[in-house]
Amino acid sequence: KIKIGRKGDMRKSSSGNEFQPPMKLDHFLVTTLRRGPDGNFLRDEMVHSMVGDAPTRLRVRLLYHDIEMNFSSRLASFDGRAMFCSGDGRTATRRGVAEPIKCPCERLEMTYRGRDKCKPNGALSVILDGVPNVGSVWQFRTTSWNSIRQLEASLLQIKTFTGGILAGIPLDLVLSPKDVQTPDGQGMTAYVVSLEFPGTVQDLRSIGRQLLDEEKTHYRKLRETSAHTETMVVVLREIAKSSKGASKKAAELLLGIGLTEPAKEPPRTV
């Protein structure tokens, strides 16, 4: 996980209930999937030995060319830990309701004070560049309108400049302070997450062309390998129908590459 917040120290409410208020961070925290005694996910010490104790910039790569596969977003309302409603800004599905309903509803309004208030939810999946764990994927989740809009704008801009290529491009996941206004007009500093390419537009376009050429070469070789395999199978099957010695050898080869089933021995008679 990639986080910019954590659970704070345990406190007691006026009614006597214990709780841990959320605590915002001014840097990225990369964690494992295990929790510590305080309920927080444990810091990934191996990753932080590479990126530093309090990084505000992480070198990452995306997994897909499709924006929504890299960064999914929705409006969601929770009743405790259970999801109550989920929508895309046009229609929503709600627990206990068979038909889709109109989205958004009053739960998204600033004046709504219920515990099931609707919030935006975004999830970005990335590979941390240089971390020696091929196959591992890290996810950054946010309920910030500012971060969601910034990430969507960053992805669209990068994809436009590369001609559609996103997967594999070296990018920086950046956390930066921004002066914003609260709904009641008060000024505050919010930390916003974005994606940046560390170079010029020309550099970005060049890398996009390079990755596209590599993909074309890779798929061409796959097609050639597939065609060669099909040809070999046809030849072996023809040989298997011919002379006895060649037939036996061809049958062994076909069996070895898993294209035939071993012959069943006839039942023995006593």
PDB file of N, CA and C in Angstrom, residues 102-169:
ATOM      1  N   LYS A 102     -30.801   7.060  -9.214  1.00  0.00           N
ATOM      2  CA  LYS A 102     -30.126   8.248  -9.717  1.00  0.00           C
ATOM      3  C   LYS A 102     -28.941   8.609  -8.830  1.00  0.00           C
ATOM      4  N   CYS A 103     -27.872   9.056  -9.465  1.00  0.00           N
ATOM      5  CA  CYS A 103     -26.645   9.425  -8.740  1.00  0.00           C
ATOM      6  C   CYS A 103     -26.136  10.748  -9.317  1.00  0.00           C
ATOM      7  N   PRO A 104     -25.740  11.718  -8.467  1.00  0.00           N
ATOM      8  CA  PRO A 104     -25.621  11.626  -7.013  1.00  0.00           C
ATOM      9  C   PRO A 104     -26.942  11.934  -6.314  1.00  0.00           C
ATOM     10  N   CYS A 105     -26.914  11.712  -4.976  1.00  0.00           N
ATOM     11  CA  CYS A 105     -28.090  12.008  -4.149  1.00  0.00           C
ATOM     12  C   CYS A 105     -27.677  12.977  -3.038  1.00  0.00           C
ATOM     13  N   GLU A 106     -28.579  13.183  -2.081  1.00  0.00           N
ATOM     14  CA  GLU A 106     -28.325  14.167  -1.021  1.00  0.00           C
ATOM     15  C   GLU A 106     -27.139  13.810  -0.136  1.00  0.00           C
ATOM     16  N   ARG A 107     -26.713  12.531  -0.149  1.00  0.00           N
ATOM     17  CA  ARG A 107     -25.597  12.126   0.709  1.00  0.00           C
ATOM     18  C   ARG A 107     -24.270  12.738   0.266  1.00  0.00           C
ATOM     19  N   LEU A 108     -24.211  13.241  -0.954  1.00  0.00           N
ATOM     20  CA  LEU A 108     -22.984  13.862  -1.459  1.00  0.00           C
ATOM     21  C   LEU A 108     -22.923  15.351  -1.141  1.00  0.00           C
ATOM     22  N   GLU A 109     -24.024  15.940  -0.727  1.00  0.00           N
ATOM     23  CA  GLU A 109     -24.062  17.375  -0.461  1.00  0.00           C
ATOM     24  C   GLU A 109     -23.238  17.727   0.775  1.00  0.00           C
ATOM     25  N   MET A 110     -22.643  18.935   0.740  1.00  0.00           N
ATOM     26  CA  MET A 110     -21.779  19.382   1.832  1.00  0.00           C
ATOM     27  C   MET A 110     -22.526  19.464   3.157  1.00  0.00           C
ATOM     28  N   THR A 111     -23.827  19.741   3.095  1.00  0.00           N
ATOM     29  CA  THR A 111     -24.605  19.931   4.329  1.00  0.00           C
ATOM     30  C   THR A 111     -25.030  18.611   4.957  1.00  0.00           C
ATOM     31  N   TYR A 112     -24.838  17.489   4.251  1.00  0.00           N
ATOM     32  CA  TYR A 112     -25.268  16.196   4.793  1.00  0.00           C
ATOM     33  C   TYR A 112     -24.319  15.783   5.917  1.00  0.00           C
ATOM     34  N   ARG A 113     -24.873  15.385   7.046  1.00  0.00           N
ATOM     35  CA  ARG A 113     -24.061  15.078   8.230  1.00  0.00           C
ATOM     36  C   ARG A 113     -24.204  13.626   8.698  1.00  0.00           C
ATOM     37  N   GLY A 114     -24.875  12.784   7.936  1.00  0.00           N
ATOM     38  CA  GLY A 114     -25.053  11.398   8.351  1.00  0.00           C
ATOM     39  C   GLY A 114     -23.760  10.600   8.290  1.00  0.00           C
ATOM     40  N   ARG A 115     -23.715   9.488   9.021  1.00  0.00           N
ATOM     41  CA  ARG A 115     -22.524   8.632   9.016  1.00  0.00           C
ATOM     42  C   ARG A 115     -22.312   7.955   7.673  1.00  0.00           C
ATOM     43  N   ASP A 116     -23.404   7.835   6.872  1.00  0.00           N
ATOM     44  CA  ASP A 116     -23.305   7.209   5.563  1.00  0.00           C
ATOM     45  C   ASP A 116     -23.101   8.236   4.448  1.00  0.00           C
ATOM     46  N   LYS A 117     -22.405   9.317   4.761  1.00  0.00           N
ATOM     47  CA  LYS A 117     -22.138  10.368   3.771  1.00  0.00           C
ATOM     48  C   LYS A 117     -21.389   9.785   2.576  1.00  0.00           C
ATOM     49  N   CYS A 118     -21.757  10.217   1.379  1.00  0.00           N
ATOM     50  CA  CYS A 118     -21.123   9.742   0.143  1.00  0.00           C
ATOM     51  C   CYS A 118     -19.823  10.506  -0.101  1.00  0.00           C
ATOM     52  N   LYS A 119     -18.816   9.777  -0.527  1.00  0.00           N
ATOM     53  CA  LYS A 119     -17.519  10.381  -0.809  1.00  0.00           C
ATOM     54  C   LYS A 119     -16.952   9.813  -2.114  1.00  0.00           C
ATOM     55  N   PRO A 120     -16.095  10.583  -2.766  1.00  0.00           N
ATOM     56  CA  PRO A 120     -15.403  10.017  -3.930  1.00  0.00           C
ATOM     57  C   PRO A 120     -14.358   9.012  -3.460  1.00  0.00           C
ATOM     58  N   ASN A 121     -14.155   7.985  -4.237  1.00  0.00           N
ATOM     59  CA  ASN A 121     -13.146   6.975  -3.927  1.00  0.00           C
ATOM     60  C   ASN A 121     -12.317   6.706  -5.176  1.00  0.00           C
ATOM     61  N   GLY A 122     -11.006   6.824  -5.050  1.00  0.00           N
ATOM     62  CA  GLY A 122     -10.117   6.539  -6.173  1.00  0.00           C
ATOM     63  C   GLY A 122      -9.047   5.545  -5.759  1.00  0.00           C
ATOM     64  N   ALA A 123      -8.654   4.653  -6.683  1.00  0.00           N
ATOM     65  CA  ALA A 123      -7.622   3.646  -6.399  1.00  0.00           C
ATOM     66  C   ALA A 123      -6.666   3.568  -7.579  1.00  0.00           C
ATOM     67  N   LEU A 124      -5.422   3.908  -7.340  1.00  0.00           N
ATOM     68  CA  LEU A 124      -4.377   3.876  -8.364  1.00  0.00           C
ATOM     69  C   LEU A 124      -3.453   2.694  -8.108  1.00  0.00           C
ATOM     70  N   SER A 125      -3.258   1.841  -9.126  1.00  0.00           N
ATOM     71  CA  SER A 125      -2.360   0.690  -9.012  1.00  0.00           C
ATOM     72  C   SER A 125      -1.081   0.954  -9.804  1.00  0.00           C
ATOM     73  N   VAL A 126       0.074   0.750  -9.162  1.00  0.00           N
ATOM     74  CA  VAL A 126       1.359   1.025  -9.802  1.00  0.00           C
ATOM     75  C   VAL A 126       2.391  -0.034  -9.419  1.00  0.00           C
ATOM     76  N   ILE A 127       3.483  -0.032 -10.167  1.00  0.00           N
ATOM     77  CA  ILE A 127       4.686  -0.789  -9.812  1.00  0.00           C
ATOM     78  C   ILE A 127       5.698   0.216  -9.298  1.00  0.00           C
ATOM     79  N   LEU A 128       6.333  -0.065  -8.181  1.00  0.00           N
ATOM     80  CA  LEU A 128       7.400   0.800  -7.670  1.00  0.00           C
ATOM     81  C   LEU A 128       8.690   0.465  -8.416  1.00  0.00           C
ATOM     82  N   ASP A 129       9.188   1.428  -9.156  1.00  0.00           N
ATOM     83  CA  ASP A 129      10.350   1.199 -10.005  1.00  0.00           C
ATOM     84  C   ASP A 129      11.589   0.901  -9.156  1.00  0.00           C
ATOM     85  N   GLY A 130      12.318  -0.135  -9.538  1.00  0.00           N
ATOM     86  CA  GLY A 130      13.558  -0.472  -8.854  1.00  0.00           C
ATOM     87  C   GLY A 130      13.410  -1.413  -7.684  1.00  0.00           C
ATOM     88  N   VAL A 131      12.176  -1.642  -7.217  1.00  0.00           N
ATOM     89  CA  VAL A 131      11.967  -2.566  -6.099  1.00  0.00           C
ATOM     90  C   VAL A 131      12.032  -4.004  -6.638  1.00  0.00           C
ATOM     91  N   PRO A 132      12.907  -4.842  -6.084  1.00  0.00           N
ATOM     92  CA  PRO A 132      13.133  -6.183  -6.646  1.00  0.00           C
ATOM     93  C   PRO A 132      12.052  -7.193  -6.289  1.00  0.00           C
ATOM     94  N   ASN A 133      10.806  -6.873  -6.596  1.00  0.00           N
ATOM     95  CA  ASN A 133       9.684  -7.788  -6.348  1.00  0.00           C
ATOM     96  C   ASN A 133       8.802  -7.823  -7.584  1.00  0.00           C
ATOM     97  N   VAL A 134       9.256  -8.508  -8.629  1.00  0.00           N
ATOM     98  CA  VAL A 134       8.483  -8.576  -9.858  1.00  0.00           C
ATOM     99  C   VAL A 134       7.180  -9.324  -9.590  1.00  0.00           C
ATOM    100  N   GLY A 135       6.067  -8.726  -9.999  1.00  0.00           N
ATOM    101  CA  GLY A 135       4.753  -9.301  -9.739  1.00  0.00           C
ATOM    102  C   GLY A 135       4.013  -8.578  -8.632  1.00  0.00           C
ATOM    103  N   SER A 136       4.722  -7.780  -7.840  1.00  0.00           N
ATOM    104  CA  SER A 136       4.072  -7.022  -6.765  1.00  0.00           C
ATOM    105  C   SER A 136       3.457  -5.742  -7.329  1.00  0.00           C
ATOM    106  N   VAL A 137       2.299  -5.380  -6.802  1.00  0.00           N
ATOM    107  CA  VAL A 137       1.602  -4.163  -7.205  1.00  0.00           C
ATOM    108  C   VAL A 137       1.240  -3.379  -5.950  1.00  0.00           C
ATOM    109  N   TRP A 138       1.479  -2.077  -5.986  1.00  0.00           N
ATOM    110  CA  TRP A 138       1.150  -1.210  -4.850  1.00  0.00           C
ATOM    111  C   TRP A 138      -0.051  -0.356  -5.218  1.00  0.00           C
ATOM    112  N   GLN A 139      -0.913  -0.123  -4.246  1.00  0.00           N
ATOM    113  CA  GLN A 139      -2.137   0.638  -4.502  1.00  0.00           C
ATOM    114  C   GLN A 139      -2.221   1.859  -3.594  1.00  0.00           C
ATOM    115  N   PHE A 140      -2.548   2.985  -4.222  1.00  0.00           N
ATOM    116  CA  PHE A 140      -2.796   4.224  -3.485  1.00  0.00           C
ATOM    117  C   PHE A 140      -4.291   4.515  -3.554  1.00  0.00           C
ATOM    118  N   ARG A 141      -4.947   4.641  -2.400  1.00  0.00           N
ATOM    119  CA  ARG A 141      -6.373   4.947  -2.327  1.00  0.00           C
ATOM    120  C   ARG A 141      -6.571   6.346  -1.770  1.00  0.00           C
ATOM    121  N   THR A 142      -7.586   7.038  -2.286  1.00  0.00           N
ATOM    122  CA  THR A 142      -7.846   8.397  -1.820  1.00  0.00           C
ATOM    123  C   THR A 142      -9.334   8.707  -1.874  1.00  0.00           C
ATOM    124  N   THR A 143      -9.781   9.597  -0.979  1.00  0.00           N
ATOM    125  CA  THR A 143     -11.141  10.123  -1.017  1.00  0.00           C
ATOM    126  C   THR A 143     -11.104  11.631  -1.264  1.00  0.00           C
ATOM    127  N   SER A 144      -9.986  12.119  -1.774  1.00  0.00           N
ATOM    128  CA  SER A 144      -9.807  13.551  -2.023  1.00  0.00           C
ATOM    129  C   SER A 144     -10.240  13.907  -3.444  1.00  0.00           C
ATOM    130  N   TRP A 145     -11.188  14.863  -3.556  1.00  0.00           N
ATOM    131  CA  TRP A 145     -11.574  15.350  -4.884  1.00  0.00           C
ATOM    132  C   TRP A 145     -10.364  15.897  -5.619  1.00  0.00           C
ATOM    133  N   ASN A 146      -9.519  16.639  -4.918  1.00  0.00           N
ATOM    134  CA  ASN A 146      -8.362  17.278  -5.558  1.00  0.00           C
ATOM    135  C   ASN A 146      -7.406  16.238  -6.141  1.00  0.00           C
ATOM    136  N   SER A 147      -7.103  15.185  -5.372  1.00  0.00           N
ATOM    137  CA  SER A 147      -6.176  14.156  -5.856  1.00  0.00           C
ATOM    138  C   SER A 147      -6.789  13.362  -7.008  1.00  0.00           C
ATOM    139  N   ILE A 148      -8.084  13.039  -6.905  1.00  0.00           N
ATOM    140  CA  ILE A 148      -8.743  12.275  -7.968  1.00  0.00           C
ATOM    141  C   ILE A 148      -8.734  13.058  -9.275  1.00  0.00           C
ATOM    142  N   ARG A 149      -9.094  14.328  -9.225  1.00  0.00           N
ATOM    143  CA  ARG A 149      -9.112  15.156 -10.439  1.00  0.00           C
ATOM    144  C   ARG A 149      -7.708  15.330 -11.007  1.00  0.00           C
ATOM    145  N   GLN A 150      -6.730  15.502 -10.121  1.00  0.00           N
ATOM    146  CA  GLN A 150      -5.358  15.702 -10.588  1.00  0.00           C
ATOM    147  C   GLN A 150      -4.804  14.441 -11.238  1.00  0.00           C
ATOM    148  N   LEU A 151      -5.069  13.273 -10.642  1.00  0.00           N
ATOM    149  CA  LEU A 151      -4.585  12.016 -11.205  1.00  0.00           C
ATOM    150  C   LEU A 151      -5.246  11.729 -12.553  1.00  0.00           C
ATOM    151  N   GLU A 152      -6.548  11.967 -12.650  1.00  0.00           N
ATOM    152  CA  GLU A 152      -7.237  11.748 -13.924  1.00  0.00           C
ATOM    153  C   GLU A 152      -6.692  12.680 -15.006  1.00  0.00           C
ATOM    154  N   ALA A 153      -6.449  13.950 -14.645  1.00  0.00           N
ATOM    155  CA  ALA A 153      -5.906  14.910 -15.612  1.00  0.00           C
ATOM    156  C   ALA A 153      -4.492  14.518 -16.035  1.00  0.00           C
ATOM    157  N   SER A 154      -3.673  14.058 -15.076  1.00  0.00           N
ATOM    158  CA  SER A 154      -2.294  13.649 -15.381  1.00  0.00           C
ATOM    159  C   SER A 154      -2.284  12.472 -16.349  1.00  0.00           C
ATOM    160  N   LEU A 155      -3.104  11.470 -16.079  1.00  0.00           N
ATOM    161  CA  LEU A 155      -3.155  10.275 -16.928  1.00  0.00           C
ATOM    162  C   LEU A 155      -3.621  10.621 -18.337  1.00  0.00           C
ATOM    163  N   LEU A 156      -4.639  11.473 -18.450  1.00  0.00           N
ATOM    164  CA  LEU A 156      -5.155  11.854 -19.763  1.00  0.00           C
ATOM    165  C   LEU A 156      -4.105  12.627 -20.554  1.00  0.00           C
ATOM    166  N   GLN A 157      -3.408  13.528 -19.888  1.00  0.00           N
ATOM    167  CA  GLN A 157      -2.383  14.327 -20.570  1.00  0.00           C
ATOM    168  C   GLN A 157      -1.226  13.459 -21.059  1.00  0.00           C
ATOM    169  N   ILE A 158      -0.755  12.559 -20.199  1.00  0.00           N
ATOM    170  CA  ILE A 158       0.361  11.679 -20.572  1.00  0.00           C
ATOM    171  C   ILE A 158      -0.041  10.769 -21.732  1.00  0.00           C
ATOM    172  N   LYS A 159      -1.244  10.204 -21.658  1.00  0.00           N
ATOM    173  CA  LYS A 159      -1.710   9.308 -22.717  1.00  0.00           C
ATOM    174  C   LYS A 159      -1.857  10.049 -24.041  1.00  0.00           C
ATOM    175  N   THR A 160      -2.275  11.306 -23.992  1.00  0.00           N
ATOM    176  CA  THR A 160      -2.414  12.105 -25.208  1.00  0.00           C
ATOM    177  C   THR A 160      -1.063  12.334 -25.867  1.00  0.00           C
ATOM    178  N   PHE A 161      -0.059  12.667 -25.082  1.00  0.00           N
ATOM    179  CA  PHE A 161       1.271  12.950 -25.636  1.00  0.00           C
ATOM    180  C   PHE A 161       1.958  11.700 -26.192  1.00  0.00           C
ATOM    181  N   THR A 162       1.678  10.521 -25.603  1.00  0.00           N
ATOM    182  CA  THR A 162       2.333   9.294 -26.062  1.00  0.00           C
ATOM    183  C   THR A 162       1.574   8.601 -27.188  1.00  0.00           C
ATOM    184  N   GLY A 163       0.383   9.105 -27.512  1.00  0.00           N
ATOM    185  CA  GLY A 163      -0.409   8.453 -28.534  1.00  0.00           C
ATOM    186  C   GLY A 163      -1.124   7.207 -28.042  1.00  0.00           C
ATOM    187  N   GLY A 164      -1.333   7.101 -26.733  1.00  0.00           N
ATOM    188  CA  GLY A 164      -2.082   5.973 -26.179  1.00  0.00           C
ATOM    189  C   GLY A 164      -1.281   5.059 -25.272  1.00  0.00           C
ATOM    190  N   ILE A 165       0.028   5.246 -25.185  1.00  0.00           N
ATOM    191  CA  ILE A 165       0.881   4.382 -24.359  1.00  0.00           C
ATOM    192  C   ILE A 165       0.934   4.910 -22.924  1.00  0.00           C
ATOM    193  N   LEU A 166       0.671   4.020 -21.955  1.00  0.00           N
ATOM    194  CA  LEU A 166       0.814   4.350 -20.537  1.00  0.00           C
ATOM    195  C   LEU A 166       1.667   3.324 -19.800  1.00  0.00           C
ATOM    196  N   ALA A 167       1.454   2.035 -20.086  1.00  0.00           N
ATOM    197  CA  ALA A 167       2.154   0.970 -19.362  1.00  0.00           C
ATOM    198  C   ALA A 167       3.652   1.045 -19.610  1.00  0.00           C
ATOM    199  N   GLY A 168       4.424   0.988 -18.519  1.00  0.00           N
ATOM    200  CA  GLY A 168       5.876   0.915 -18.633  1.00  0.00           C
ATOM    201  C   GLY A 168       6.604   2.234 -18.654  1.00  0.00           C
ATOM    202  N   ILE A 169       5.903   3.353 -18.778  1.00  0.00           N
ATOM    203  CA  ILE A 169       6.578   4.658 -18.816  1.00  0.00           C
ATOM    204  C   ILE A 169       7.024   5.038 -17.402  1.00  0.00           C
TER     205      ILE A 169
END
